[in-house]
PDB file of C-alpha atoms in Angstrom:
ATOM      1  CA  GLY F   1      -7.152   8.650 -18.571  1.00  0.00           C
ATOM      2  CA  ALA F   2      -4.334   6.317 -17.393  1.00  0.00           C
ATOM      3  CA  THR F   3      -6.372   5.531 -14.181  1.00  0.00           C
ATOM      4  CA  GLN F   4      -9.778   4.635 -15.641  1.00  0.00           C
ATOM      5  CA  PRO F   5     -10.933   1.095 -15.075  1.00  0.00           C
ATOM      6  CA  THR F   6     -12.483  -0.653 -18.371  1.00  0.00           C
ATOM      7  CA  ALA F   7     -15.816  -1.744 -18.165  1.00  0.00           C
ATOM      8  CA  THR F   8     -17.496  -4.534 -20.844  1.00  0.00           C
ATOM      9  CA  PRO F   9     -20.776  -6.181 -21.037  1.00  0.00           C
ATOM     10  CA  ASP F  10     -20.882  -9.892 -19.328  1.00  0.00           C
ATOM     11  CA  GLN F  11     -24.071 -11.442 -19.316  1.00  0.00           C
ATOM     12  CA  GLY F  12     -26.177  -8.092 -18.811  1.00  0.00           C
ATOM     13  CA  GLU F  13     -23.865  -6.673 -16.173  1.00  0.00           C
ATOM     14  CA  GLN F  14     -20.653  -4.553 -16.121  1.00  0.00           C
ATOM     15  CA  ARG F  15     -17.462  -6.299 -15.539  1.00  0.00           C
ATOM     16  CA  LEU F  16     -15.024  -4.289 -13.810  1.00  0.00           C
ATOM     17  CA  SER F  17     -11.446  -4.600 -14.812  1.00  0.00           C
ATOM     18  CA  LEU F  18      -8.013  -2.535 -14.306  1.00  0.00           C
ATOM     19  CA  ALA F  19      -5.251  -1.570 -16.907  1.00  0.00           C
ATOM     20  CA  TYR F  20      -1.695  -2.363 -15.444  1.00  0.00           C
ATOM     21  CA  HIS F  21       1.738  -2.180 -17.422  1.00  0.00           C
ATOM     22  CA  PRO F  22       3.274  -5.900 -17.498  1.00  0.00           C
ATOM     23  CA  GLY F  23       6.553  -4.653 -17.830  1.00  0.00           C
ATOM     24  CA  LYS F  24       6.810  -2.855 -14.827  1.00  0.00           C
ATOM     25  CA  THR F  25       6.639  -4.467 -11.232  1.00  0.00           C
ATOM     26  CA  LEU F  26       3.947  -3.874  -8.672  1.00  0.00           C
ATOM     27  CA  ASN F  27       6.511  -3.328  -5.730  1.00  0.00           C
ATOM     28  CA  PRO F  28       5.338   0.436  -4.307  1.00  0.00           C
ATOM     29  CA  TYR F  29       9.074   1.420  -3.362  1.00  0.00           C
ATOM     30  CA  SER F  30      10.572   0.998  -7.094  1.00  0.00           C
ATOM     31  CA  CYS F  31       7.496   1.542  -9.190  1.00  0.00           C
ATOM     32  CA  ALA F  32       6.907   4.952 -10.351  1.00  0.00           C
ATOM     33  CA  ASP F  33       4.437   3.953 -13.410  1.00  0.00           C
ATOM     34  CA  PHE F  34       1.290   5.354 -12.660  1.00  0.00           C
ATOM     35  CA  THR F  35      -0.928   3.144 -14.350  1.00  0.00           C
ATOM     36  CA  ASN F  36       0.526   0.258 -11.937  1.00  0.00           C
ATOM     37  CA  ARG F  37       0.250   2.680  -8.842  1.00  0.00           C
ATOM     38  CA  THR F  38      -3.687   2.600  -9.393  1.00  0.00           C
ATOM     39  CA  VAL F  39      -3.825  -0.637  -8.165  1.00  0.00           C
ATOM     40  CA  PHE F  40      -1.870  -0.701  -5.321  1.00  0.00           C
ATOM     41  CA  SER F  41      -4.636   0.953  -2.969  1.00  0.00           C
ATOM     42  CA  LEU F  42      -6.400  -2.290  -3.394  1.00  0.00           C
ATOM     43  CA  ILE F  43      -3.651  -4.547  -2.577  1.00  0.00           C
ATOM     44  CA  TYR F  44      -1.815  -2.748  -0.146  1.00  0.00           C
ATOM     45  CA  GLN F  45      -2.426  -0.485   3.513  1.00  0.00           C
ATOM     46  CA  GLY F  46       0.065   1.945   5.037  1.00  0.00           C
ATOM     47  CA  LEU F  47       0.754   2.872   8.886  1.00  0.00           C
ATOM     48  CA  PHE F  48      -1.834   5.886   8.031  1.00  0.00           C
ATOM     49  CA  LYS F  49      -4.007   7.273   5.323  1.00  0.00           C
ATOM     50  CA  VAL F  50      -4.812  10.784   4.272  1.00  0.00           C
ATOM     51  CA  ASP F  51      -8.706  11.282   3.931  1.00  0.00           C
ATOM     52  CA  LYS F  52     -10.259  13.296   1.440  1.00  0.00           C
ATOM     53  CA  ALA F  53     -10.095  16.394   4.365  1.00  0.00           C
ATOM     54  CA  TYR F  54      -6.418  15.863   4.114  1.00  0.00           C
ATOM     55  CA  GLN F  55      -6.673  14.420   7.877  1.00  0.00           C
ATOM     56  CA  VAL F  56      -4.463  11.704   8.868  1.00  0.00           C
ATOM     57  CA  GLN F  57      -6.020   8.702  10.095  1.00  0.00           C
ATOM     58  CA  PRO F  58      -4.538   5.368  11.586  1.00  0.00           C
ATOM     59  CA  MET F  59      -4.562   2.379   9.211  1.00  0.00           C
ATOM     60  CA  LEU F  60      -1.814  -0.208  10.246  1.00  0.00           C
ATOM     61  CA  CYS F  61      -0.912   1.884  12.943  1.00  0.00           C
ATOM     62  CA  ARG F  62      -2.683   0.869  16.513  1.00  0.00           C
ATOM     63  CA  ASN F  63      -0.986   3.646  18.215  1.00  0.00           C
ATOM     64  CA  PHE F  64       1.930   5.675  18.652  1.00  0.00           C
ATOM     65  CA  TRP F  65       4.235   7.785  20.859  1.00  0.00           C
ATOM     66  CA  VAL F  66       6.248  11.232  19.716  1.00  0.00           C
ATOM     67  CA  SER F  67       8.960  12.645  22.075  1.00  0.00           C
ATOM     68  CA  GLN F  68       8.435  16.604  23.044  1.00  0.00           C
ATOM     69  CA  ASP F  69      11.297  17.579  20.761  1.00  0.00           C
ATOM     70  CA  ARG F  70       9.177  15.799  17.755  1.00  0.00           C
ATOM     71  CA  LYS F  71      12.421  13.854  16.701  1.00  0.00           C
ATOM     72  CA  THR F  72      11.793  10.236  17.818  1.00  0.00           C
ATOM     73  CA  TYR F  73       8.644   8.506  17.093  1.00  0.00           C
ATOM     74  CA  ILE F  74       7.305   4.792  17.862  1.00  0.00           C
ATOM     75  CA  PHE F  75       5.005   3.137  15.970  1.00  0.00           C
ATOM     76  CA  TYR F  76       2.695   0.084  16.992  1.00  0.00           C
ATOM     77  CA  PRO F  77       1.646  -2.159  14.291  1.00  0.00           C
ATOM     78  CA  GLU F  78      -1.987  -2.942  13.994  1.00  0.00           C
ATOM     79  CA  LYS F  79      -2.976  -6.767  14.451  1.00  0.00           C
ATOM     80  CA  ALA F  80      -3.493  -7.134  10.551  1.00  0.00           C
ATOM     81  CA  GLU F  81      -2.999 -10.065   8.357  1.00  0.00           C
ATOM     82  CA  PHE F  82      -1.110 -10.659   4.879  1.00  0.00           C
ATOM     83  CA  SER F  83      -3.066 -12.115   2.365  1.00  0.00           C
ATOM     84  CA  ASP F  84      -1.293 -15.365   2.819  1.00  0.00           C
ATOM     85  CA  GLY F  85      -2.345 -15.355   6.447  1.00  0.00           C
ATOM     86  CA  ALA F  86       0.824 -13.981   8.178  1.00  0.00           C
ATOM     87  CA  ILE F  87       0.519 -11.439  10.950  1.00  0.00           C
ATOM     88  CA  LEU F  88       1.872  -7.903  10.681  1.00  0.00           C
ATOM     89  CA  THR F  89       4.770  -7.630  12.578  1.00  0.00           C
ATOM     90  CA  ALA F  90       7.391  -4.662  14.018  1.00  0.00           C
ATOM     91  CA  GLY F  91       9.704  -6.381  11.941  1.00  0.00           C
ATOM     92  CA  ASP F  92       7.659  -6.038   8.518  1.00  0.00           C
ATOM     93  CA  VAL F  93       7.088  -2.359   9.373  1.00  0.00           C
ATOM     94  CA  ALA F  94      10.738  -1.481  10.072  1.00  0.00           C
ATOM     95  CA  ALA F  95      11.695  -3.377   6.963  1.00  0.00           C
ATOM     96  CA  SER F  96       9.275  -1.761   4.748  1.00  0.00           C
ATOM     97  CA  LEU F  97      10.016   1.769   5.838  1.00  0.00           C
ATOM     98  CA  GLU F  98      13.660   1.247   5.549  1.00  0.00           C
ATOM     99  CA  ALA F  99      13.335   0.015   1.951  1.00  0.00           C
ATOM    100  CA  ALA F 100      11.084   2.849   1.161  1.00  0.00           C
ATOM    101  CA  ARG F 101      13.490   5.241   2.784  1.00  0.00           C
ATOM    102  CA  LYS F 102      16.298   4.122   0.268  1.00  0.00           C
ATOM    103  CA  GLY F 103      13.866   4.092  -2.427  1.00  0.00           C
ATOM    104  CA  ALA F 104      13.348   6.079  -5.274  1.00  0.00           C
ATOM    105  CA  VAL F 105       9.547   6.841  -5.035  1.00  0.00           C
ATOM    106  CA  TYR F 106       9.611   7.611  -1.242  1.00  0.00           C
ATOM    107  CA  GLY F 107      13.238   8.537  -0.445  1.00  0.00           C
ATOM    108  CA  GLY F 108      12.710  12.445  -0.824  1.00  0.00           C
ATOM    109  CA  ARG F 109       9.873  12.561   1.860  1.00  0.00           C
ATOM    110  CA  LEU F 110      12.032  10.417   4.300  1.00  0.00           C
ATOM    111  CA  SER F 111      15.151  11.791   3.930  1.00  0.00           C
ATOM    112  CA  ASN F 112      15.523  13.238   7.451  1.00  0.00           C
ATOM    113  CA  VAL F 113      15.059   9.718   8.831  1.00  0.00           C
ATOM    114  CA  GLN F 114      18.135   8.785  10.634  1.00  0.00           C
ATOM    115  CA  THR F 115      17.453   5.142  12.005  1.00  0.00           C
ATOM    116  CA  ILE F 116      14.610   2.582  12.165  1.00  0.00           C
ATOM    117  CA  VAL F 117      14.620   0.140  14.782  1.00  0.00           C
ATOM    118  CA  VAL F 118      12.286  -2.210  16.089  1.00  0.00           C
ATOM    119  CA  THR F 119      11.742  -1.846  20.045  1.00  0.00           C
ATOM    120  CA  GLU F 120      11.508  -4.414  22.770  1.00  0.00           C
ATOM    121  CA  ASP F 121       7.705  -3.783  23.174  1.00  0.00           C
ATOM    122  CA  GLY F 122       7.030  -4.307  19.897  1.00  0.00           C
ATOM    123  CA  GLY F 123       6.838  -0.919  18.273  1.00  0.00           C
ATOM    124  CA  VAL F 124       9.108   0.425  15.642  1.00  0.00           C
ATOM    125  CA  ARG F 125      11.214   3.253  16.564  1.00  0.00           C
ATOM    126  CA  VAL F 126      11.971   6.180  13.978  1.00  0.00           C
ATOM    127  CA  GLU F 127      14.872   8.682  14.591  1.00  0.00           C
ATOM    128  CA  LEU F 128      14.735  11.952  12.820  1.00  0.00           C
ATOM    129  CA  SER F 129      17.538  14.261  12.107  1.00  0.00           C
ATOM    130  CA  THR F 130      15.355  17.553  12.661  1.00  0.00           C
ATOM    131  CA  PRO F 131      12.151  17.981  14.551  1.00  0.00           C
ATOM    132  CA  TYR F 132       8.859  17.131  12.264  1.00  0.00           C
ATOM    133  CA  GLU F 133       5.341  18.105  13.710  1.00  0.00           C
ATOM    134  CA  ASN F 134       3.455  15.280  11.896  1.00  0.00           C
ATOM    135  CA  LEU F 135       5.336  12.576  10.560  1.00  0.00           C
ATOM    136  CA  PRO F 136       2.251  10.402  10.406  1.00  0.00           C
ATOM    137  CA  LEU F 137       1.055  12.426   7.403  1.00  0.00           C
ATOM    138  CA  LEU F 138       4.340  11.176   5.306  1.00  0.00           C
ATOM    139  CA  LEU F 139       3.837   7.531   6.127  1.00  0.00           C
ATOM    140  CA  ASP F 140       1.023   6.436   3.704  1.00  0.00           C
ATOM    141  CA  MET F 141       3.052   4.243   1.767  1.00  0.00           C
ATOM    142  CA  PRO F 142       2.462   0.660   1.546  1.00  0.00           C
ATOM    143  CA  ILE F 143       3.636  -1.780   4.290  1.00  0.00           C
ATOM    144  CA  LEU F 144       5.106  -5.199   2.570  1.00  0.00           C
ATOM    145  CA  LYS F 145       6.121  -8.300   4.681  1.00  0.00           C
ATOM    146  CA  ALA F 146       9.712  -7.830   5.402  1.00  0.00           C
ATOM    147  CA  SER F 147      10.736 -10.702   3.371  1.00  0.00           C
ATOM    148  CA  GLN F 148       9.003  -9.157   0.058  1.00  0.00           C
ATOM    149  CA  VAL F 149      10.421  -5.690   0.118  1.00  0.00           C
ATOM    150  CA  ASP F 150      12.434  -6.282  -3.021  1.00  0.00           C
ATOM    151  CA  ALA F 151      10.129  -8.709  -4.749  1.00  0.00           C
ATOM    152  CA  ASP F 152       8.277  -7.535  -8.048  1.00  0.00           C
ATOM    153  CA  PHE F 153       4.917  -8.857  -6.899  1.00  0.00           C
ATOM    154  CA  PRO F 154       4.726  -8.621  -3.124  1.00  0.00           C
ATOM    155  CA  ILE F 155       1.552  -9.418  -1.328  1.00  0.00           C
ATOM    156  CA  GLY F 156       0.025  -6.745   1.198  1.00  0.00           C
ATOM    157  CA  THR F 157      -2.645  -6.614   3.934  1.00  0.00           C
ATOM    158  CA  GLY F 158      -5.157  -4.869   1.481  1.00  0.00           C
ATOM    159  CA  PRO F 159      -8.609  -6.039   0.343  1.00  0.00           C
ATOM    160  CA  TYR F 160      -7.499  -7.563  -2.548  1.00  0.00           C
ATOM    161  CA  ALA F 161      -4.778 -10.018  -3.259  1.00  0.00           C
ATOM    162  CA  LEU F 162      -2.834 -10.551  -6.770  1.00  0.00           C
ATOM    163  CA  GLU F 163      -3.263 -13.941  -7.918  1.00  0.00           C
ATOM    164  CA  HIS F 164      -2.067 -15.261 -11.018  1.00  0.00           C
ATOM    165  CA  GLY F 165      -4.375 -17.344 -13.373  1.00  0.00           C
ATOM    166  CA  VAL F 166      -4.594 -19.278 -16.596  1.00  0.00           C
ATOM    167  CA  THR F 167      -5.868 -16.148 -18.387  1.00  0.00           C
ATOM    168  CA  GLY F 168      -3.296 -13.658 -16.506  1.00  0.00           C
ATOM    169  CA  ARG F 169      -3.042 -11.606 -13.314  1.00  0.00           C
ATOM    170  CA  PHE F 170      -6.175 -10.320 -11.406  1.00  0.00           C
ATOM    171  CA  LEU F 171      -7.006  -9.243  -8.111  1.00  0.00           C
ATOM    172  CA  ARG F 172      -9.000 -11.390  -5.614  1.00  0.00           C
ATOM    173  CA  LEU F 173     -11.511 -10.014  -2.840  1.00  0.00           C
ATOM    174  CA  ARG F 174     -10.172 -11.301   0.551  1.00  0.00           C
ATOM    175  CA  GLN F 175     -13.136 -12.729   2.626  1.00  0.00           C
ATOM    176  CA  ASP F 176     -10.987 -12.728   5.641  1.00  0.00           C
ATOM    177  CA  TRP F 177      -9.689  -9.161   5.157  1.00  0.00           C
ATOM    178  CA  TRP F 178      -8.808  -8.090   8.610  1.00  0.00           C
ATOM    179  CA  CYS F 179      -9.992  -4.602   8.455  1.00  0.00           C
ATOM    180  CA  LYS F 180     -13.849  -4.946   7.735  1.00  0.00           C
ATOM    181  CA  ALA F 181     -13.985  -1.446   6.312  1.00  0.00           C
ATOM    182  CA  ASN F 182     -16.507  -0.196   3.638  1.00  0.00           C
ATOM    183  CA  LEU F 183     -15.342  -0.679   0.310  1.00  0.00           C
ATOM    184  CA  PRO F 184     -15.763   1.735  -2.661  1.00  0.00           C
ATOM    185  CA  VAL F 185     -15.063  -1.559  -4.960  1.00  0.00           C
ATOM    186  CA  THR F 186     -16.580  -4.791  -4.066  1.00  0.00           C
ATOM    187  CA  ALA F 187     -16.062  -6.884  -7.364  1.00  0.00           C
ATOM    188  CA  GLU F 188     -15.106 -10.440  -6.147  1.00  0.00           C
ATOM    189  CA  ARG F 189     -12.493 -10.722  -9.133  1.00  0.00           C
ATOM    190  CA  ILE F 190     -10.747  -7.849 -10.824  1.00  0.00           C
ATOM    191  CA  PRO F 191      -8.868  -9.001 -14.164  1.00  0.00           C
ATOM    192  CA  LEU F 192      -5.778  -6.719 -14.797  1.00  0.00           C
ATOM    193  CA  VAL F 193      -5.721  -6.228 -18.553  1.00  0.00           C
ATOM    194  CA  ALA F 194      -2.077  -5.634 -19.780  1.00  0.00           C
ATOM    195  CA  ALA F 195      -1.335  -2.374 -21.450  1.00  0.00           C
ATOM    196  CA  HIS F 196       1.676  -1.181 -22.499  1.00  0.00           C
ATOM    197  CA  SER F 197       1.092   2.730 -23.152  1.00  0.00           C
ATOM    198  CA  ALA F 198      -1.983   5.528 -22.855  1.00  0.00           C
ATOM    199  CA  LYS F 199      -2.891   4.711 -26.350  1.00  0.00           C
ATOM    200  CA  ASP F 200      -3.649   0.959 -25.125  1.00  0.00           C
ATOM    201  CA  ILE F 201      -5.667   1.885 -21.952  1.00  0.00           C
ATOM    202  CA  ARG F 202      -7.770   4.274 -24.124  1.00  0.00           C
ATOM    203  CA  ASP F 203      -8.285   1.605 -26.866  1.00  0.00           C
ATOM    204  CA  LYS F 204      -9.204  -1.120 -24.249  1.00  0.00           C
ATOM    205  CA  PHE F 205     -11.551   1.259 -22.175  1.00  0.00           C
ATOM    206  CA  GLU F 206     -13.441   2.323 -25.469  1.00  0.00           C
TER     207      GLU F 206
END
């Protein structure tokens, strides 16, 4: 399938690599390519995540407040770090949500959002045009640095950082990852194998 990692013998071990489409960006707000989106969960994190039981769990959101009419939410970001060491700010969250709202990938789910502003106490206030019982359910999209919301290869707060090496792009495991959560993948280096089609992915996997 298009999401399968490739595994090749490497001195008696299995070496994990992931396919990606080099002609597409790795910007989560504009890239709809399914192959590239498979890589996103290792590089980026959202304010929330949805677990296997379809329950909402906080990720980059430390806590939040919601008005009684369910039309105003204020989200307070976690003390997380991007892969370059920069601290996540409310400005990053606000800029990311605004970019997601205007983008083709997440625009539909955020169509009821009217305004997104940073509050004086370091939160991000989201005003809705209609009440919504569980806005966090929709906020699992990746959060980027405010300065990189339009970049082709933005950095994130996830467990892996995208690197550009002599032999091509690869993901490097972050030893200083702020989250310290258990990971299903713990390879220190994951090469990204260029593939332009499902046939390319199949052939390389085989």
